[in-house]
Short mmCIF file of C-alpha atoms and ligand atoms in Angstrom, two decimals:
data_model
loop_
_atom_site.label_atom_id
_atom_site.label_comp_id
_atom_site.label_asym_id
_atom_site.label_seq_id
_atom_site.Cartn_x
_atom_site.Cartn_y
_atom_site.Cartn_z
CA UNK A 1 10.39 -10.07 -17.36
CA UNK A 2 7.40 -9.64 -19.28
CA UNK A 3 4.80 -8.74 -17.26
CA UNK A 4 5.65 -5.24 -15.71
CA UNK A 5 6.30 -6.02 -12.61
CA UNK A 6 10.02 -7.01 -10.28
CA UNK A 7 10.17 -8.94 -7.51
CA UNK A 8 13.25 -8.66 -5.28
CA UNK A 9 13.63 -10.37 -1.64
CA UNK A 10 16.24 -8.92 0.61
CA UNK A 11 16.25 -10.56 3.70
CA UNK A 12 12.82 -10.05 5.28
CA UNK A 13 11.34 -6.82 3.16
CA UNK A 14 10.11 -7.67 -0.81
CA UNK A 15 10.15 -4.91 -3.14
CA UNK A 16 7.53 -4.64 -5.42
CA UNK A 17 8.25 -2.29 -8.29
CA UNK A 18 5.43 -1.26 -11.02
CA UNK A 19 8.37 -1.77 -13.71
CA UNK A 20 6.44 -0.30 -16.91
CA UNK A 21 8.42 3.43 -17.00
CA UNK A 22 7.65 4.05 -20.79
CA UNK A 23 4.06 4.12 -19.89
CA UNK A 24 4.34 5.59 -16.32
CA UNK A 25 3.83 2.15 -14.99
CA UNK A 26 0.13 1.97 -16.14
CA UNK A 27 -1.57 -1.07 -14.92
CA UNK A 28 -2.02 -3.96 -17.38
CA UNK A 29 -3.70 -7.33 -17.35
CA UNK A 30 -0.42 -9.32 -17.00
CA UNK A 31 0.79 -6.96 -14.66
CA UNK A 32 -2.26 -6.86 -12.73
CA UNK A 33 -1.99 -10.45 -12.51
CA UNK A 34 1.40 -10.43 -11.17
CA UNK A 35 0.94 -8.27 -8.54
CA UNK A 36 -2.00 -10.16 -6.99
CA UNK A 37 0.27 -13.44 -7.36
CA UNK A 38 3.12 -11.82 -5.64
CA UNK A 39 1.02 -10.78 -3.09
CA UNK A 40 -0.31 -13.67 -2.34
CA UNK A 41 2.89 -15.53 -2.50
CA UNK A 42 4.39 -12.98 -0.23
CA UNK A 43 1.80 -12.66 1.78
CA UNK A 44 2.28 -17.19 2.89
CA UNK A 45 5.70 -16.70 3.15
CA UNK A 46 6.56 -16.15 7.05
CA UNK A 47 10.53 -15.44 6.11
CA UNK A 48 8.98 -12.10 4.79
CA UNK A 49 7.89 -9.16 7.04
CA UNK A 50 7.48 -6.21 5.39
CA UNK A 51 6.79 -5.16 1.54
CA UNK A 52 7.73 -2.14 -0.32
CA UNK A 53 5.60 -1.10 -3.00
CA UNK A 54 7.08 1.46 -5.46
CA UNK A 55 7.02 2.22 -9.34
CA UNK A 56 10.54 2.37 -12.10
CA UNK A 57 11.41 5.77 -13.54
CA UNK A 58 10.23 8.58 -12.57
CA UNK A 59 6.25 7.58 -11.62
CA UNK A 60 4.85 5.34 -9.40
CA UNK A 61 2.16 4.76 -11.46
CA UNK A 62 -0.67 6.47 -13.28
CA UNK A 63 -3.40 4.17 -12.72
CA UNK A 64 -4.90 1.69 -15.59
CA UNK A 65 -3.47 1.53 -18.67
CA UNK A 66 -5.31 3.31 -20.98
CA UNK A 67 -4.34 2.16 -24.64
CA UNK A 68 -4.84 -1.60 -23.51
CA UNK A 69 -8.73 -0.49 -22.26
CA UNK A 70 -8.84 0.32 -26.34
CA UNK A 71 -8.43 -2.98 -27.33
CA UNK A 72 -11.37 -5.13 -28.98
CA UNK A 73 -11.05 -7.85 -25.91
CA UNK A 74 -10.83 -5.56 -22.96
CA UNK A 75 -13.02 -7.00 -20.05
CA UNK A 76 -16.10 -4.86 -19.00
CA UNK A 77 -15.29 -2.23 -16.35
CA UNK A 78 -16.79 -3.71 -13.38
CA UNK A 79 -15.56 -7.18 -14.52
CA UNK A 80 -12.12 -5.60 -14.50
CA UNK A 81 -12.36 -4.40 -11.41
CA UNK A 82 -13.94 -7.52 -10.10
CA UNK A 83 -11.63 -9.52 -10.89
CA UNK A 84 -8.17 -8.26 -11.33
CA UNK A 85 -8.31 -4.61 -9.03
CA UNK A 86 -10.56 -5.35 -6.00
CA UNK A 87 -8.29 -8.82 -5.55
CA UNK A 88 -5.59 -6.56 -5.41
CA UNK A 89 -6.85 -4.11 -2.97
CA UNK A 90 -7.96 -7.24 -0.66
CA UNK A 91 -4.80 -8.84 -0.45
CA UNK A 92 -2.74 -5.72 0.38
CA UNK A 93 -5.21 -5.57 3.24
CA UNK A 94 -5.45 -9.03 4.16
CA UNK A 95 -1.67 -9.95 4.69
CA UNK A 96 -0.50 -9.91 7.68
CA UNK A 97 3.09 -7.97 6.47
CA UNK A 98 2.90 -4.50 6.55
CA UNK A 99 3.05 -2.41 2.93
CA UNK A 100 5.29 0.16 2.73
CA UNK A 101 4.29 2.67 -0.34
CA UNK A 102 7.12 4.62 -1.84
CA UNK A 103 5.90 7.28 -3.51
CA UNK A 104 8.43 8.35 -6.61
CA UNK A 105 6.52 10.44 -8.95
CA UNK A 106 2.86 10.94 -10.32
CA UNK A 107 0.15 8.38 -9.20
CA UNK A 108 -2.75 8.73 -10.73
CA UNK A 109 -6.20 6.90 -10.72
CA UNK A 110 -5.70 3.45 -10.17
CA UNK A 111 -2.76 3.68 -9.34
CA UNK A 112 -3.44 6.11 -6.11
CA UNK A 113 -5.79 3.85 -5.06
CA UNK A 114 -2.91 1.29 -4.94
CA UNK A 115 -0.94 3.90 -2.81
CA UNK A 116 -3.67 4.63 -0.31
CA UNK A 117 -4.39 1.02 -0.03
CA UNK A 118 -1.07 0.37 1.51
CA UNK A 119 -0.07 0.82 5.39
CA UNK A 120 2.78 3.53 5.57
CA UNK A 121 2.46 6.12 2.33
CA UNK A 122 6.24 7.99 1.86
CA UNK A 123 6.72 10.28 -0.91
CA UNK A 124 9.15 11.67 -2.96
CA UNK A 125 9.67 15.76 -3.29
CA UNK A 126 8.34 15.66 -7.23
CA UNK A 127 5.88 12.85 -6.05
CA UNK A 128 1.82 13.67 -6.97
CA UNK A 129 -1.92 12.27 -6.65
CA UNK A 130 -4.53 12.67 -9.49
CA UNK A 131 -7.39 11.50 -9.01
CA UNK A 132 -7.83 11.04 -12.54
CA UNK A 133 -10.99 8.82 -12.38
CA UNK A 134 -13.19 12.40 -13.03
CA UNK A 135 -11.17 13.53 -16.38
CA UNK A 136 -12.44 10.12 -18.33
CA UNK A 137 -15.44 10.18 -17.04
CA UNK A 138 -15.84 7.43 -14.30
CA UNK A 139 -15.47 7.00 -10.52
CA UNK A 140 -12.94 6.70 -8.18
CA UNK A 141 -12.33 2.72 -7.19
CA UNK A 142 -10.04 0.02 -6.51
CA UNK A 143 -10.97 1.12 -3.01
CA UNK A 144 -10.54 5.25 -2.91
CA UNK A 145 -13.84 6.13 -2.18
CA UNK A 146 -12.91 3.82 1.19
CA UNK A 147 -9.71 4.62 1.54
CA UNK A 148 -9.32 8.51 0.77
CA UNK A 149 -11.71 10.05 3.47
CA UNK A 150 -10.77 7.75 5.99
CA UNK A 151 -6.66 8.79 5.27
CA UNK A 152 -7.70 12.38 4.67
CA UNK A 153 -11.32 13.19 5.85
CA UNK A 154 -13.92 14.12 3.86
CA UNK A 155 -13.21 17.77 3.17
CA UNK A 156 -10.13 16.60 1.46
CA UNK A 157 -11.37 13.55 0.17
CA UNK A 158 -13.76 15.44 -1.79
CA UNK A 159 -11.39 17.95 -2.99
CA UNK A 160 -9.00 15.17 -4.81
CA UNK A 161 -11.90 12.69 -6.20
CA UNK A 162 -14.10 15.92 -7.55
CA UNK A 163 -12.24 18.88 -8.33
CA UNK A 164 -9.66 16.33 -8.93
CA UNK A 165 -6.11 19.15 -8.90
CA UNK A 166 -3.22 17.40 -8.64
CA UNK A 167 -1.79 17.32 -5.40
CA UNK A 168 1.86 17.68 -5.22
CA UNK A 169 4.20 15.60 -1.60
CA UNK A 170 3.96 18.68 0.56
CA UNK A 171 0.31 19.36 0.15
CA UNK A 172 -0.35 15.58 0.41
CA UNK A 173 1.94 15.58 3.54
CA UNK A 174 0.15 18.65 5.53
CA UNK A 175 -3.11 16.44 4.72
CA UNK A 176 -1.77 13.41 5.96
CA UNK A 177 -2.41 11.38 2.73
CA UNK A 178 1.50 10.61 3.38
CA UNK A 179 3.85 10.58 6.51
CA UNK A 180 6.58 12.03 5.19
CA UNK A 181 8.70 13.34 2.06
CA UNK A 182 12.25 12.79 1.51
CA UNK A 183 14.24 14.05 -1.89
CA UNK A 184 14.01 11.74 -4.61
CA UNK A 185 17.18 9.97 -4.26
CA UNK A 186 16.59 9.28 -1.03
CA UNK A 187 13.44 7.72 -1.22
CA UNK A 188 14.03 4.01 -1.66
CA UNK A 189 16.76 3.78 1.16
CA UNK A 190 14.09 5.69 3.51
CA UNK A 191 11.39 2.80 2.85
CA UNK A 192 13.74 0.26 3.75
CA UNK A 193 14.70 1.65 6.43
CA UNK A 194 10.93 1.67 7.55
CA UNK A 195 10.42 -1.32 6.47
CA UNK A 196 13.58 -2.72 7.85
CA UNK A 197 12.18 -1.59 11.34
CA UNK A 198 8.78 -3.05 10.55
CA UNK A 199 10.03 -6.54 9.98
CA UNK A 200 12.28 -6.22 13.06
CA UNK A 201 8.81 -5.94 15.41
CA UNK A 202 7.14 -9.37 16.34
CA UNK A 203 5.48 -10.18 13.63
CA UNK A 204 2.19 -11.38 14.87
CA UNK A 205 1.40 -8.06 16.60
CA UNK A 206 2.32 -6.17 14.13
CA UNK A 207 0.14 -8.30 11.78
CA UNK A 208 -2.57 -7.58 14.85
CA UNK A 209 -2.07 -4.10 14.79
CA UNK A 210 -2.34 -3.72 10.95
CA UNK A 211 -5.69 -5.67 11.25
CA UNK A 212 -7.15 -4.01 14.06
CA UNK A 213 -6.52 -0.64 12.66
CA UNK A 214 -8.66 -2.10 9.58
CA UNK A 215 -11.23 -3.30 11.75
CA UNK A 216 -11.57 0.05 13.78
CA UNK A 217 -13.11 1.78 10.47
CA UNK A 218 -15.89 -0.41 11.48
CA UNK A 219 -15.98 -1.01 15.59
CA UNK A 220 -17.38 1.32 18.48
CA UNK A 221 -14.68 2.32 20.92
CA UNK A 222 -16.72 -0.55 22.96
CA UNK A 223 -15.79 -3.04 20.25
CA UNK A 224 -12.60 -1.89 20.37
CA UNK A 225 -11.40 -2.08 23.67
CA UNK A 226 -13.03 -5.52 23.87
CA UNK A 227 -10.70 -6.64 20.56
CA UNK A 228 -7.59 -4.87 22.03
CA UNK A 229 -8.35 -6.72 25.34
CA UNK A 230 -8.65 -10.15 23.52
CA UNK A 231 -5.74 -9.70 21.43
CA UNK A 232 -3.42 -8.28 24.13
CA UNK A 233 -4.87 -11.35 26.46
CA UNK A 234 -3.31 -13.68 23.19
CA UNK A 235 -0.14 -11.91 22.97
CA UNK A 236 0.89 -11.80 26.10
CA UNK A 237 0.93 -15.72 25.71
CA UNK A 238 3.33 -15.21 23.30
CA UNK A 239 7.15 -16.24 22.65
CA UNK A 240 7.73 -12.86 21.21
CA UNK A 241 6.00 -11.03 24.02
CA UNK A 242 8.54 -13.19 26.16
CA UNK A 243 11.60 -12.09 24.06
CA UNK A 244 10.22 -8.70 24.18
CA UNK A 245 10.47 -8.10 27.90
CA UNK A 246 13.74 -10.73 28.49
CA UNK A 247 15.41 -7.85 25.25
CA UNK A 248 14.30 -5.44 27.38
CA UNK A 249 15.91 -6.80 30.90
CA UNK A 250 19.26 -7.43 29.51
CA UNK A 251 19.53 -3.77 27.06
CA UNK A 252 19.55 -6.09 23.54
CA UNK A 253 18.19 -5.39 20.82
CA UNK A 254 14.55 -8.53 20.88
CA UNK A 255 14.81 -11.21 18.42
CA UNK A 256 11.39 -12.03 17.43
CA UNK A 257 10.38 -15.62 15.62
CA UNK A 258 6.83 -14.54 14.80
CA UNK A 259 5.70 -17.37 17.71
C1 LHQ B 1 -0.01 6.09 -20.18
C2 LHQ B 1 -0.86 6.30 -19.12
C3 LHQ B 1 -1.92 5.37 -18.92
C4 LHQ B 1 -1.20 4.23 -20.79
C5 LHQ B 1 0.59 7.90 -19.09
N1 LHQ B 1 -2.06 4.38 -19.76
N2 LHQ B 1 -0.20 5.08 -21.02
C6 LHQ B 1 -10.04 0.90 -13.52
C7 LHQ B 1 -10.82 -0.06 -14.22
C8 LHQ B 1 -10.67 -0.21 -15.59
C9 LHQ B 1 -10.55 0.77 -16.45
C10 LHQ B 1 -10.50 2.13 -16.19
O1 LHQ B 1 -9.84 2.62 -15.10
C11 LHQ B 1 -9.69 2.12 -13.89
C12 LHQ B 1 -9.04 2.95 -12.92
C13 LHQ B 1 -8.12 4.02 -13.43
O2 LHQ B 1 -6.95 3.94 -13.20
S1 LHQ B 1 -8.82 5.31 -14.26
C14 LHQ B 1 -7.45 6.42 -14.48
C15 LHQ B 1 -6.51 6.00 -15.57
N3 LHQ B 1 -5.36 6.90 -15.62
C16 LHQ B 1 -5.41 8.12 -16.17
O3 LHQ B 1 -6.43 8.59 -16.64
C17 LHQ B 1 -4.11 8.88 -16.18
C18 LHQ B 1 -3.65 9.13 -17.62
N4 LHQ B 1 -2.38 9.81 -17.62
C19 LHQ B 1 -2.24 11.11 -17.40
O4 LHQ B 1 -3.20 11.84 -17.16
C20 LHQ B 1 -0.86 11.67 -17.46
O5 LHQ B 1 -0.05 10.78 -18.17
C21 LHQ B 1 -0.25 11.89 -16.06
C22 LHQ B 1 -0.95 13.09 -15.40
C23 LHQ B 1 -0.37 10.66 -15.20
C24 LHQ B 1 1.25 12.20 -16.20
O6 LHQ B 1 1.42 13.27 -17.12
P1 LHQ B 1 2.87 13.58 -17.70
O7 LHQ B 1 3.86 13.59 -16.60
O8 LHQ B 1 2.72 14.82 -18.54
O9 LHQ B 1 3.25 12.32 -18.61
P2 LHQ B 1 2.67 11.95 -20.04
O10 LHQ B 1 1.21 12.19 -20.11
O11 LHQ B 1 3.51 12.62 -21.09
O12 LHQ B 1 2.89 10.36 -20.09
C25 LHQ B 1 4.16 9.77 -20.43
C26 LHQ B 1 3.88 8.54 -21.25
O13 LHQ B 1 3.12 7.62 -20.44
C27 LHQ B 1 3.00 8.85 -22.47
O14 LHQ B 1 3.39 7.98 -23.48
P3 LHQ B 1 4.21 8.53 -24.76
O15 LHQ B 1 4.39 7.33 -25.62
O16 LHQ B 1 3.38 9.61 -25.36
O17 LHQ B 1 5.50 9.05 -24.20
C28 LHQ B 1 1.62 8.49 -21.99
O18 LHQ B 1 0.75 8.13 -23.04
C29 LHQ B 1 1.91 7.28 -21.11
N5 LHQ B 1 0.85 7.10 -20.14
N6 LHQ B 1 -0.50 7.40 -18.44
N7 LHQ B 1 -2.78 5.49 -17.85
#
C-alpha cells in the first residue's frame, strides 16, 4: 500500500483509514485520489451499507499535507481543491451509505472538513479540531464554511474557523460538532457498532433520510413536508417497508434487501 490509505470490507460496513501516521495522516495527492476512488467504488456497491471513516496512529488527520504543497509541481490552490477535495466532499454526500467518522486524535484543516462532512461524528477522549486554515494564512474549505455552522451554529462556527483554539472531544461534544466520546480504545468497536446498526436499517430509507437531511439545509418546512410526503408515499411501496411491519408482527429482528 502506497498510497496512504486501507480499505477493509467486513460484511456490510467498509473502513476507511487515513493510513499516513508518521505525518498525522496529512492528505496527499495519491491519497486524495484513493479516497475519492474508494468512495465511489463503495458508494455502487449495494453489498455495502455503512462506511467508517477514521485515521492510523494516534490522529485522524491534520488536514493537507504540507511538505508536498512545497514541491515545484504542486497544483494551484483552487485547482487542488477543484479537483481532488471538493470531489471528495461530494461523494461523501452523494452516497447513499451512511459515513460514520471516528474521531481518534487531532484533525486539523482539511482534514476536519473531512470529519464534518461525514453523517455520524464520534470521538475519541484525546480527539481535537483545529481549524488550522487561519494559522497559514487561507480559508476554511473542502466544505467547512458549509458544514461547521450548520453542525454547530454560527456562534461556534465562528469561534473554530477565526479564533481558530483547538477544541478538545468534550468541548466539541457539548457543541454538538460530535455525538458522543468514548476512551480511545474503545473507539473503533463503538463505530462499528453504529455502523453495524446503520447497515441493519433498510437501506433505501436510510439512503432517503441521509439525503433529505441534506436537502433540508435548503427547503422551507413547506418543501419539506411535501418531500417527506413523496418519499414516505414511495416507501411505503416498498419490500423493506413490508419486512418492516411483517418483523414487527412476529417479534424478529427485519431483514431488509434494500428493495
Ligand atoms: C504534517 C502535517 C501536515 C505534513 C503534521 N503535513 N506533515 C487545502 C488545499 C490545498 C492546500 C492547502 O490546504 C488545504 C486545506 C488544509 O488542510 S490547510 C491546513 C493544513 N494543516 C495544517 O496546517 C496543520 C499542520 N499541523 C499542525 O499544526 C500540527 O502538526 C498539529 C496541530 C496537527 C498536531 O500537532 P502535534 O500533535 O504537536 O504533532 P506534530 O506537529 O509534532 O506533527 C507530527 C508529525 O506530523 C511532524 O513530523 P515530524 O517528522 O517532525 O515528526 C509533522 O511535521 C507532521 N505533520 N501535520 N499537515
Amino acid at each position: 500500500m502506497t498510497d496512504g490509505l486501507r480499505v477493509e470490507v467486513d460484511g456490510p460496513v467498509a473502513t476507511l483509514t487515513l493510513d499516513r501516521p508518521e505525518a498525522l495522516n496529512a492528505l496527499t495527492v495519491p491519497l486524495k485520489t484513493a479516497l475519492l476512488a474508494a468512495l465511489a467504488e463503495l458508494g455502487a456497491d449495494r453489498a455495502v451499507r455503512a462506511l467508517i471513516l477514521t485515521g492510523a496512529g494516534h490522529a485522524f488527520c491534520a488536514g493537507q499535507d504540507l511538505a508536498e504543497r512545497a514541491t515545484p509541481d504542486a497544483a494551484p490552490l483552487e485547482v487542488e481543491l477543484r479537483e481532488r477535495y471538493n470531489p471528495i466532499v461530494r461523494a461523501m454526500r452523494a452516497i447513499d451509505q451512511p459515513i460514520v467518522a471516528a474521531i481518534n486524535g487531532v484533525a486539523a484543516g482539511a482534514g476536519a472538513s473531512l470529519a464534518f462532512a461525514a453523517d455520524v461524528r464520534i470521538a475519541a477522549t484525546d480527539a481535537r479540531f483545529i481549524l488550522a486554515f487561519g494559522r497559514i494564512g487561507l480559508v476554511p474549505d473542502s466544505g467547512a464554511t458549509w458544514t461547521l455552522p450548520r453542525l454547530v451554529g454560527p456562534a461556534w462556527a465562528a469561534e473554530l474557523a477565526l479564533v481558530g483554539d483547538p477544541v478538545d472531544a468534550e468541548t466539541a461534544a457539548r457543541i454538538g460538532l460530535v455525538s458522543r466520546v468514548v476512551p480511545a480504545e474503545d473507539l473503533l468497536a463503538e463505530a462499528r457498532r453504529i455502523a453495524v446498526t446503520l447497515a441493519a436499517g433498510a437501506p433505501v430509507a436510510v439512503a432517503a433520510t441521509k439525503h433529505a437531511l441534506d436537502a433540508a439545509w435548503s427547503r422551507t418546512l413547506d418543501e419539506s413536508l411535501d418531500a417527506e410526503a413523496e418519499l414516505q408515499g414511495r416507501l411505503g411501496q416498498s419490500a423493506d417497508h413490508a419486512e418492516g411491519l411483517a418483523a414487527f408482527r412476529d417479534k424478529r429482528a427485519p431483514s431488509f434487501e434494500g428493495r
